[in-house]
Tab-separated table of C-alpha atoms in Angstrom:
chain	number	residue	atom	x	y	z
A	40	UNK	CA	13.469	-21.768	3.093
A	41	UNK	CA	10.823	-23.000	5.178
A	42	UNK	CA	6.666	-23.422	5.314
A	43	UNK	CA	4.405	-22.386	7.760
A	44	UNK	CA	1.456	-25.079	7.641
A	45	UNK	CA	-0.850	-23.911	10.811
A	46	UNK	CA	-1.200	-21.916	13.664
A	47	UNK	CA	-3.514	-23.382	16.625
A	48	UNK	CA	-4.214	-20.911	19.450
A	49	UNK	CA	-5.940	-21.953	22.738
A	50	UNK	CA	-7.421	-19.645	25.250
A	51	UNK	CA	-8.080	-20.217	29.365
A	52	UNK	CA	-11.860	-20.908	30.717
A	53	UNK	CA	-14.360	-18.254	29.734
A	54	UNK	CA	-14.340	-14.121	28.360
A	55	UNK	CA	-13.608	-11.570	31.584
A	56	UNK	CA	-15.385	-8.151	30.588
A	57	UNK	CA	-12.295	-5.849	31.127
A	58	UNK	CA	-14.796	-4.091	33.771
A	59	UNK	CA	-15.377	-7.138	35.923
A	60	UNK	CA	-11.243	-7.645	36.404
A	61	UNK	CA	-10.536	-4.027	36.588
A	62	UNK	CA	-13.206	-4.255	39.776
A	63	UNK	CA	-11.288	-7.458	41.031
A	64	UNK	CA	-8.144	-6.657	40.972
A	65	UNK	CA	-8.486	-2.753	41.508
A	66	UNK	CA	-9.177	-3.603	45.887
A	67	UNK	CA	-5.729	-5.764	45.109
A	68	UNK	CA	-3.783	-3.360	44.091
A	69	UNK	CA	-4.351	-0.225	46.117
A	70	UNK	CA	-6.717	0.841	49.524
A	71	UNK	CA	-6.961	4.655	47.308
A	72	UNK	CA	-9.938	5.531	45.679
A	73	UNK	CA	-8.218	8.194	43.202
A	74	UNK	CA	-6.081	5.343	42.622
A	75	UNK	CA	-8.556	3.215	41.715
A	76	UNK	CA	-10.563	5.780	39.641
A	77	UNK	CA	-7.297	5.898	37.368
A	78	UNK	CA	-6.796	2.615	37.312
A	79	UNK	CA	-10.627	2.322	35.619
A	80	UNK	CA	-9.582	4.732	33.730
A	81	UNK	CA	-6.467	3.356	32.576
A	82	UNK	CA	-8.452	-0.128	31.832
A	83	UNK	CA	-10.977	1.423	29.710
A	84	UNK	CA	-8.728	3.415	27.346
A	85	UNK	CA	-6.338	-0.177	27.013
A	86	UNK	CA	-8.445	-1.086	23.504
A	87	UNK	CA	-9.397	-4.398	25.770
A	88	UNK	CA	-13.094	-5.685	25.853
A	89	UNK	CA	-12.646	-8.755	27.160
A	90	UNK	CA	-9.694	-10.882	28.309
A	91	UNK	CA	-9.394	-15.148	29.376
A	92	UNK	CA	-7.605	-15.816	32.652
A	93	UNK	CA	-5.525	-18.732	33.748
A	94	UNK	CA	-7.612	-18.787	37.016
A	95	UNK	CA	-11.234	-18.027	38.218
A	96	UNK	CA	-11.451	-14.081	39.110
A	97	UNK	CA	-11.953	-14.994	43.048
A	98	UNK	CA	-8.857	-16.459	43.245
A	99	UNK	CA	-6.525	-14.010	42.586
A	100	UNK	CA	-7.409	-12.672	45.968
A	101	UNK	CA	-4.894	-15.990	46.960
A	102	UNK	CA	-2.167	-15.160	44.781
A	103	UNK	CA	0.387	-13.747	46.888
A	104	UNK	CA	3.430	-15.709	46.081
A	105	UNK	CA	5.542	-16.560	43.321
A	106	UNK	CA	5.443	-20.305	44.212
A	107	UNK	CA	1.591	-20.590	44.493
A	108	UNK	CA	1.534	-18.733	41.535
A	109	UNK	CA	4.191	-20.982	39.117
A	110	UNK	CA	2.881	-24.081	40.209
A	111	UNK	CA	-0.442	-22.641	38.554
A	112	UNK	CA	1.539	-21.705	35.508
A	113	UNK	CA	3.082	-24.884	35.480
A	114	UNK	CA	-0.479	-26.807	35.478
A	115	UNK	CA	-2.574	-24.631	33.324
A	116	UNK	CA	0.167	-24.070	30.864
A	117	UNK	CA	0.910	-27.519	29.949
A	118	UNK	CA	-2.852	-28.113	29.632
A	119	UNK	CA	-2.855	-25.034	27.300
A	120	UNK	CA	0.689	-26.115	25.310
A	121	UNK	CA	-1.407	-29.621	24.457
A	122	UNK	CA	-4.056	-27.935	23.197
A	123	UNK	CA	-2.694	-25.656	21.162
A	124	UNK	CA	-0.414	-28.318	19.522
A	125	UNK	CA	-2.685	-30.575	18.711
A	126	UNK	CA	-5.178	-27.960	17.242
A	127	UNK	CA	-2.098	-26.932	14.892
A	128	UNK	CA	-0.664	-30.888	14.261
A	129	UNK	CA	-4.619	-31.943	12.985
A	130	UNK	CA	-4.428	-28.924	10.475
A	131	UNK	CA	-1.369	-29.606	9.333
A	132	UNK	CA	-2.002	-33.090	8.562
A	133	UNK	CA	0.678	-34.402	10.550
A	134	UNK	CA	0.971	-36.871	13.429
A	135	UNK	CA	2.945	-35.666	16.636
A	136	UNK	CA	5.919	-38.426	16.733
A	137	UNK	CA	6.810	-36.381	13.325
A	138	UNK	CA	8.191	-33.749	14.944
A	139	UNK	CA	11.852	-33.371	15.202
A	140	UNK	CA	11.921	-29.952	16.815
A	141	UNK	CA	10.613	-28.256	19.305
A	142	UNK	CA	11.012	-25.062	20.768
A	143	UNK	CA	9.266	-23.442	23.493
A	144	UNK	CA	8.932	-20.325	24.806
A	145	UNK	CA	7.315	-18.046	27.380
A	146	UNK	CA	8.015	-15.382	29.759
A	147	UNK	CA	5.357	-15.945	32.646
A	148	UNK	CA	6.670	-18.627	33.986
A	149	UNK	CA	9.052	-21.199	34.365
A	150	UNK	CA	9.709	-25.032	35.127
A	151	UNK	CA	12.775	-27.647	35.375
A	152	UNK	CA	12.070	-30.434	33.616
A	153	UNK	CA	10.313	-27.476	31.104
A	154	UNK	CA	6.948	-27.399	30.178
A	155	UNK	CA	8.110	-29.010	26.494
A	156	UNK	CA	9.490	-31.854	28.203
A	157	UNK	CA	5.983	-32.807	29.725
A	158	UNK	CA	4.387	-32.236	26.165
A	159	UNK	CA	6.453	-35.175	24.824
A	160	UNK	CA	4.200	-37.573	26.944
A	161	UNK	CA	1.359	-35.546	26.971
A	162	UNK	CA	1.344	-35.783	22.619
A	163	UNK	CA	3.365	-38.287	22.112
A	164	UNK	CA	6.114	-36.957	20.548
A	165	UNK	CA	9.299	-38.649	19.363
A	166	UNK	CA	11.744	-39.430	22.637
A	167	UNK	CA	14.684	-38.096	20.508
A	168	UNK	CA	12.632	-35.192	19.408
A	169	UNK	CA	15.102	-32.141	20.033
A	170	UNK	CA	13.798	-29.375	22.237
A	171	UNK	CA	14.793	-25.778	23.082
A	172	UNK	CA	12.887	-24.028	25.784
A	173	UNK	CA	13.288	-20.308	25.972
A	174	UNK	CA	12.805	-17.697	28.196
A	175	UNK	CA	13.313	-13.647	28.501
A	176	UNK	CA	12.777	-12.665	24.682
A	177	UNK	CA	8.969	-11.590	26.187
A	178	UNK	CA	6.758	-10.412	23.569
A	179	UNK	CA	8.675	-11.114	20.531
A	180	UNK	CA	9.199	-14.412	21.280
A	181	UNK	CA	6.526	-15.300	19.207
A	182	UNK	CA	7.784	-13.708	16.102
A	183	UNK	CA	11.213	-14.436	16.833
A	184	UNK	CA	10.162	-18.451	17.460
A	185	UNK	CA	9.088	-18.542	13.930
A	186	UNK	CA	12.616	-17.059	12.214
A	187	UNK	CA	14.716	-18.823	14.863
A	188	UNK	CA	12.399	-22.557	13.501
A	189	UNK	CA	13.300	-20.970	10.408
A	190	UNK	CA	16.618	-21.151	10.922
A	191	UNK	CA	16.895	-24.480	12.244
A	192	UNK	CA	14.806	-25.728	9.144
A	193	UNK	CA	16.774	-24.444	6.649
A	194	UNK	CA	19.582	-26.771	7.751
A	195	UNK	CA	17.571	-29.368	7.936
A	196	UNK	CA	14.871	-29.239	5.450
A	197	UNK	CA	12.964	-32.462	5.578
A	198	UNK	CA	12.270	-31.898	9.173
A	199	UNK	CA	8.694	-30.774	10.985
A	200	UNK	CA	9.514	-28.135	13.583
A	201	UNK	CA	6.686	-26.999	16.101
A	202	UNK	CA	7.005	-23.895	17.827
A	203	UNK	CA	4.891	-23.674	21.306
A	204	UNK	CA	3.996	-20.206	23.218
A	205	UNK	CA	2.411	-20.139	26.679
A	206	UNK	CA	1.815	-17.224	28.420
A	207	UNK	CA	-0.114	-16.324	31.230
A	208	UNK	CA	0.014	-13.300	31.987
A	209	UNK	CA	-2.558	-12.711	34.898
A	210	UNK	CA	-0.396	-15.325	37.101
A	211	UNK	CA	2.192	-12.038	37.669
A	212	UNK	CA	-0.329	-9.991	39.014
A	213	UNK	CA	1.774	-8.214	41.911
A	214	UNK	CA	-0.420	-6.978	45.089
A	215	UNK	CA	0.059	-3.593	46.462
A	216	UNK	CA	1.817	-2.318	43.380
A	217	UNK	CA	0.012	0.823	42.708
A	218	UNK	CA	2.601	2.162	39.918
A	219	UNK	CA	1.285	3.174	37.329
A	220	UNK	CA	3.579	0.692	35.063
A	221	UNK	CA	1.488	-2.295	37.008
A	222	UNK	CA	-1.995	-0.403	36.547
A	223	UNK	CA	-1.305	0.068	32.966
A	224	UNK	CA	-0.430	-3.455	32.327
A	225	UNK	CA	-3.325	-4.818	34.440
A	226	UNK	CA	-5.630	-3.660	32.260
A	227	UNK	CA	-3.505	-4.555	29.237
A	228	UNK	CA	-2.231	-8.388	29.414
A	229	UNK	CA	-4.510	-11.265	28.922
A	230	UNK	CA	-3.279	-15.068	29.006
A	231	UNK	CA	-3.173	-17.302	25.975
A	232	UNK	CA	-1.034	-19.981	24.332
A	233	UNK	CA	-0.380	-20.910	20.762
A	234	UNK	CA	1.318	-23.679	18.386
A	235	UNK	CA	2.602	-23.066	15.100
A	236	UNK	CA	3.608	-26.058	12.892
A	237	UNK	CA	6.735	-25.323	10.115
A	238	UNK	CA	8.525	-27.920	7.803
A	239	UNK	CA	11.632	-27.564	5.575
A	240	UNK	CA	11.265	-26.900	1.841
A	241	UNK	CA	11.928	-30.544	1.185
A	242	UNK	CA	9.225	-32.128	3.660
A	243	UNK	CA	6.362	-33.861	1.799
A	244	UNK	CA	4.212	-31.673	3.545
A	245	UNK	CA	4.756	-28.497	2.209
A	246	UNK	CA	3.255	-30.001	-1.474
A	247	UNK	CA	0.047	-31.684	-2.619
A	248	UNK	CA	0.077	-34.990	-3.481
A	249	UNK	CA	0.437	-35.700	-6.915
A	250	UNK	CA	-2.203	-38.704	-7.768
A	251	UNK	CA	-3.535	-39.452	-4.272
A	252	UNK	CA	0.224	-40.375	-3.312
A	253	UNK	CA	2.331	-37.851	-1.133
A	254	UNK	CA	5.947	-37.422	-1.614
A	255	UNK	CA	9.227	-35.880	-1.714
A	256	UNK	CA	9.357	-32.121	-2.906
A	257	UNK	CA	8.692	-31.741	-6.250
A	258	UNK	CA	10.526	-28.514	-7.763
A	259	UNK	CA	8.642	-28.806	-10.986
A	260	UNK	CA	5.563	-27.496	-9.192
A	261	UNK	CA	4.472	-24.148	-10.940
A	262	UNK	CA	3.878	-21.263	-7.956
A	263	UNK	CA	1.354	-21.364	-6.019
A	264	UNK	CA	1.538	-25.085	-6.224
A	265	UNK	CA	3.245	-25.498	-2.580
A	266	UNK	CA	1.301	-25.739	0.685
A	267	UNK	CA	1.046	-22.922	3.497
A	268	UNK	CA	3.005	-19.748	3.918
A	269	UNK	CA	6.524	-19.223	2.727
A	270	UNK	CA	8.842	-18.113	5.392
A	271	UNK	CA	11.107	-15.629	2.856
A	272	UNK	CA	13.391	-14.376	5.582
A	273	UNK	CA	13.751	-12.928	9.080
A	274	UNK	CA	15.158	-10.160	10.397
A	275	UNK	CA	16.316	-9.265	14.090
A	276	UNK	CA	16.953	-6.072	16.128
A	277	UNK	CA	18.073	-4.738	19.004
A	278	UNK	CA	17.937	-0.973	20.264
A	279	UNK	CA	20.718	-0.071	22.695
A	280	UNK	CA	20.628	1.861	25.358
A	281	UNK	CA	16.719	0.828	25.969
A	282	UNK	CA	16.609	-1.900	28.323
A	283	UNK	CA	14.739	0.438	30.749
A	284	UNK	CA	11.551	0.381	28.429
A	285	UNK	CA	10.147	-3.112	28.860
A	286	UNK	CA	10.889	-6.201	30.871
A	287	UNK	CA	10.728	-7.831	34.594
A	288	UNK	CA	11.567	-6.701	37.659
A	289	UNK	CA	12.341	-10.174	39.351
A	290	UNK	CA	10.977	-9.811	43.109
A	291	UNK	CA	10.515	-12.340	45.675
A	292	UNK	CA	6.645	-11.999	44.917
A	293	UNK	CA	7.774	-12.652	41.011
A	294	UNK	CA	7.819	-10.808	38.364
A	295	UNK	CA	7.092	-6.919	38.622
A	296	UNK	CA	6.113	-5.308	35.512
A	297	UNK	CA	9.130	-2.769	33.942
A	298	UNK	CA	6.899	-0.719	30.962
A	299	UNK	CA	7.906	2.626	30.299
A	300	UNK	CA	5.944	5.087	28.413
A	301	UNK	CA	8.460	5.994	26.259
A	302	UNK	CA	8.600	2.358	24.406
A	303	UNK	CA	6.167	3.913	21.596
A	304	UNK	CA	8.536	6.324	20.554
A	305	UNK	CA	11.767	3.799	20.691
A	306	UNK	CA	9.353	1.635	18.198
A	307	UNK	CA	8.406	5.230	15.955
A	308	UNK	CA	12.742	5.798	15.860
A	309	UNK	CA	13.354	2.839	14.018
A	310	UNK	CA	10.804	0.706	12.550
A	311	UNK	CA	10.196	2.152	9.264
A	312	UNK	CA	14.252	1.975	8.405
A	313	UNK	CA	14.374	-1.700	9.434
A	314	UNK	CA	11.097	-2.514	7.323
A	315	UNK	CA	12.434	-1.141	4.813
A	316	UNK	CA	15.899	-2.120	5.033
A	317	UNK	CA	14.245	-5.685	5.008
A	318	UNK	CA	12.451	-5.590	2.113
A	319	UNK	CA	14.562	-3.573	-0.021
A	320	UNK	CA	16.962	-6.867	-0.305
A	321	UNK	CA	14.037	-8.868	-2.050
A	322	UNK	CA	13.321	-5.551	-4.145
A	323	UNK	CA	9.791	-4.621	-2.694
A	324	UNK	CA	8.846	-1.561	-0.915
A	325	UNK	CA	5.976	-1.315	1.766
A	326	UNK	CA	3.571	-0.692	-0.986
A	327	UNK	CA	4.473	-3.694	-2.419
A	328	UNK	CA	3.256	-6.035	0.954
A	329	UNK	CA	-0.583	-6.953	1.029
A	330	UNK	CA	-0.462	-8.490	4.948
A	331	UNK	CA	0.808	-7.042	7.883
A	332	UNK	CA	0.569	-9.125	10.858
A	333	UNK	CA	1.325	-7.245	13.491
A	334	UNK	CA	1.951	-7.941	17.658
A	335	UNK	CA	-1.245	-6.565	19.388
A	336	UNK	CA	0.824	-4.613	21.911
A	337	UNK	CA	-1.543	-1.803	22.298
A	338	UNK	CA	-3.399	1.081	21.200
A	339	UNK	CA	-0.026	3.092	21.055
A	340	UNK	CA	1.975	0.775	19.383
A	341	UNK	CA	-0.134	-0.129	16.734
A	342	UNK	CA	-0.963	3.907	16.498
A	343	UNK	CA	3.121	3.769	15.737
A	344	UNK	CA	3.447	0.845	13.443
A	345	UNK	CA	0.717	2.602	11.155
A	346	UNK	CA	1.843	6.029	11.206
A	347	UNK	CA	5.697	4.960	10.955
A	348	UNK	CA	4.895	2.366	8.089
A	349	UNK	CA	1.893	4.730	6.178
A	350	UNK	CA	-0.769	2.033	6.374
A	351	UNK	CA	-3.999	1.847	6.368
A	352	UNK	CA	-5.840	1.243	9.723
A	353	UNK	CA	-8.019	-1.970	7.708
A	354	UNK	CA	-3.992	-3.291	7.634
A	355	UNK	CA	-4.242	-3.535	11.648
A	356	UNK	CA	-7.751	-4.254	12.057
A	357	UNK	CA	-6.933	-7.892	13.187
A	358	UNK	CA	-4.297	-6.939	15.223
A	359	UNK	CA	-6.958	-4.330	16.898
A	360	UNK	CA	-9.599	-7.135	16.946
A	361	UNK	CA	-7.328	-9.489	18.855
A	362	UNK	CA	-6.197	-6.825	21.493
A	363	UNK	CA	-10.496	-6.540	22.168
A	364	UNK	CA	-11.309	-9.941	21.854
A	365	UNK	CA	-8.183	-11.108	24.526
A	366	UNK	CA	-5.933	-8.288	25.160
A	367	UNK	CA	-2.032	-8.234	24.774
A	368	UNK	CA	-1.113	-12.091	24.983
A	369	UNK	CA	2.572	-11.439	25.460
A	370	UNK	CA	5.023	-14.275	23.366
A	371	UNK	CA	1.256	-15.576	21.864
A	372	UNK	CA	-0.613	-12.753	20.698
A	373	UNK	CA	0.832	-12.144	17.032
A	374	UNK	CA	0.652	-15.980	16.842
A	375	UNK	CA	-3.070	-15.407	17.390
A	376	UNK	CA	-2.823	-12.709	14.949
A	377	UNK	CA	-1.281	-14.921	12.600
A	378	UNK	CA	-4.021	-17.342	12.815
A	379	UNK	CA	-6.544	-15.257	12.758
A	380	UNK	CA	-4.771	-13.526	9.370
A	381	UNK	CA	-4.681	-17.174	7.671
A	382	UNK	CA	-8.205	-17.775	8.279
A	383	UNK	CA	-9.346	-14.461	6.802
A	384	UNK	CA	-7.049	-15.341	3.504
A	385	UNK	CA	-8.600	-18.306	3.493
A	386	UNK	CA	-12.211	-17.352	3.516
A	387	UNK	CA	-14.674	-15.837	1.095
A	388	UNK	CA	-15.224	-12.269	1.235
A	389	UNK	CA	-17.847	-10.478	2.987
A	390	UNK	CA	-19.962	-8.270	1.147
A	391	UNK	CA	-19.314	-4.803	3.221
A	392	UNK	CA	-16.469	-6.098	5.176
A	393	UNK	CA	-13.138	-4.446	4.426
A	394	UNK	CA	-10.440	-6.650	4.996
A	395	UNK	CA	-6.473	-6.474	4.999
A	396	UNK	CA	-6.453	-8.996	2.690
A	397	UNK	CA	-5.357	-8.207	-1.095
A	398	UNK	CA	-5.702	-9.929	-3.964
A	399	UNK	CA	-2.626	-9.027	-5.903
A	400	UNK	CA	-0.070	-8.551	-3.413
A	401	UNK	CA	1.380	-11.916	-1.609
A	402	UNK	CA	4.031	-10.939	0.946
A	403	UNK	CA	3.417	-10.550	4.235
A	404	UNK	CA	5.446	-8.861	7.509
A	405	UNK	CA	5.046	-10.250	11.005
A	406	UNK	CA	6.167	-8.161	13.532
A	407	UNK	CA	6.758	-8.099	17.422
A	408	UNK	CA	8.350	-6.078	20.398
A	409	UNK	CA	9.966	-7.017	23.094
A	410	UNK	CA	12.053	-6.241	26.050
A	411	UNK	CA	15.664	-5.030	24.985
A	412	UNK	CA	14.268	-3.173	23.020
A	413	UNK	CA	14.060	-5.670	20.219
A	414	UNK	CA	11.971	-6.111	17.433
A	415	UNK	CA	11.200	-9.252	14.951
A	416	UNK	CA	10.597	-8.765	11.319
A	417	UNK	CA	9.134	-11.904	9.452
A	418	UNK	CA	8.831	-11.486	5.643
A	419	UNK	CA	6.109	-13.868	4.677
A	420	UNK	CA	4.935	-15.392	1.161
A	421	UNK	CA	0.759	-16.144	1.114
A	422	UNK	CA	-0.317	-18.584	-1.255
A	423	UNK	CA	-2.947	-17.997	-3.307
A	424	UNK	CA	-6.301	-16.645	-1.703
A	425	UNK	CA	-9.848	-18.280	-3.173
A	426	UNK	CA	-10.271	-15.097	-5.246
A	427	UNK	CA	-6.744	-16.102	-7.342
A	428	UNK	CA	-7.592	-19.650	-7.532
């Protein structure tokens, strides 16, 4: 078993109305006027108000090759990687040369020595801290990140685990691509990074102190004593024969954008059986789960995880939020989904406001997509909200 103690996102410079890129990058992309005119067409229908980017809109006019481009991902990701981490390590309570593991992942970009190797310097990590950089899992990575930490921490369950995700997506942006794969996901993708902080079931952390002194875990604890969200188990799957849907074309400009339109319907063929195939072995049904945290992929997919799953559209209205607020953050966005799910538990409740949050149900599923086609399934544990206490 493990704990999830916090979530720190970080986002690039300022908010980008989705109208002010789509007008930026629309001359970029194609000479056509009908092209363009779907292309704003395409952008305004994406459930995206506003999105961050990695660089300032006038200079993607310069980004016409994969080098100039990396060595951007490479300096504004690590930047991004810090922040997020130490957002996550302050709310946790926990001091960075206590990490013992690290994994990092994204799908944007890459580097040799990786981007985690810098952050040992840059935080100050542990020089025998053990590190796994990952790339290719894509937009589950971020769900996946948390049950593979998981995994690792239920071997080793005194340890602090920190799982990193940059990715910024506006550094692939591919001029002259006019397919309407590339204008779809221009309009869709917006760059972000997040840090998630995790310990084992026996790490002092996960408990309160019992008379000002912190300790060793303390299985006398009634429940709803222990700290942060239980990670109950994880559950992984991949869809053969759908590679085609979702991934990279790897070019010598970088990384062309491979989205088919039929990746709703792959997602709508087989996510209800594996939710419920998950939860049936801890004898709860869909009914039974109060929190869905869900990968802001887009309007269509989260269209599909509601109608497949029979849930309520206040169950995605975070996940819909997110999508606005910063559009489809690849790896990152259900980690900012995640965070922005903890806070609402966390908080008093509006008068008006109807929230996903429930009193009297306490599990939680995570969920994310990604190239494959593979999916992620997280079943989560919430403590108590303010209303139980």
């Amino acid at each position: 078993m493990s704990r999830l103690l916090a979530v720190g996102p970080a986002l690039p410079g300022v908010a980008h109305p989705q109208s002010e890129i789509t007008d930026t990058i629309g001359p970029l992309l194609t000479p056509s006027p009908a092209k363009r005119a779907v292309l704003r067409r395409l952008h305004g229908a994406s459930g995206v108000r506003t999105r961050h980017t990695a660089l300032a809109l006038d200079e993607y006019a310069g980004l016409t090759s994969f080098g100039v481009a990396n060595d951007h991902f490479i300096r504004v990701g690590t930047d991004l990687a810090e922040e997020a981490c130490r957002t996550a390590l302050d709310a946790a309570g926990l001091a960075p040369d206590e990490v013992d593991f690290l994994l990092f992942t994204s799908v944007t970009g890459i580097a040799a020595p990786s981007i985690d190797a810098q952050l040992v310097t840059r935080l100050g990590l542990r020089t025998d801290v053990k590190r796994l950089p990952s790339f290719g899992l894509g937009c589950v990575a971020g769900a996946a990140g948390i049950a593979r930490v998981h995994d690792y921490l239920a071997g080793h369950p005194r340890d602090v685990a920190l799982l990193v995700s940059v990715e910024l997506c506006s550094l692939t942006l591919q001029h002259g691509d006019d397919s309407m794969a590339n204008l779809v996901s221009t309009g869709l993708f917006g760059d972000g990074a997040a840090a998630v902080v995790m310990v084992g079931d026996a790490h002092r952390a996960g408990f309160p102190p019992v008379d000002g002194r912190s300790g060793d875990r303390r299985p006398e604890l009634p429940d709803g004593a222990a700290q942060g969200v239980e990670v109950v188990d994880t559950r992984s799957r991949l869809y053969p024969e759908t590679a085609d849907h979702l991934g990279w074309t790897i070019r010598d400009s970088g990384f062309g954008i491979v989205l088919s339109a039929g990746l709703p319907e792959v997602i709508a063929a087989h996510l209800a059986g594996d939710v419920k195939s998950l939860l049936a072995e801890h004898d709860l049904a869909t009914e039974d789960v109060g929190t869905w945290v869900v990968h802001a992929g887009g309007p269509r997919i989260l269209d599909v995880v509601r109608d497949s799953l029979g849930l309520d559209e206040a169950d995605l209205r975070l996940s819909r939020e997110s999508l606005a607020a910063v559009g489809n953050l690849s790896s990152s966005s259900v980690l900012h989904v995640l965070a922005a799910t903890l806070a609402a538990h966390e908080a008093p409740p509006v008068r008006g406001l109807t929230t996903p949050r429930t009193t009297d149900r306490r599990h939680g599923v995570l969920m994310a997509f990604g190239p494959g086609v593979s999916a992620e399934l997280v079943l989560l544990r919430l403590p108590a909200s303010p209303l139980e206490g």
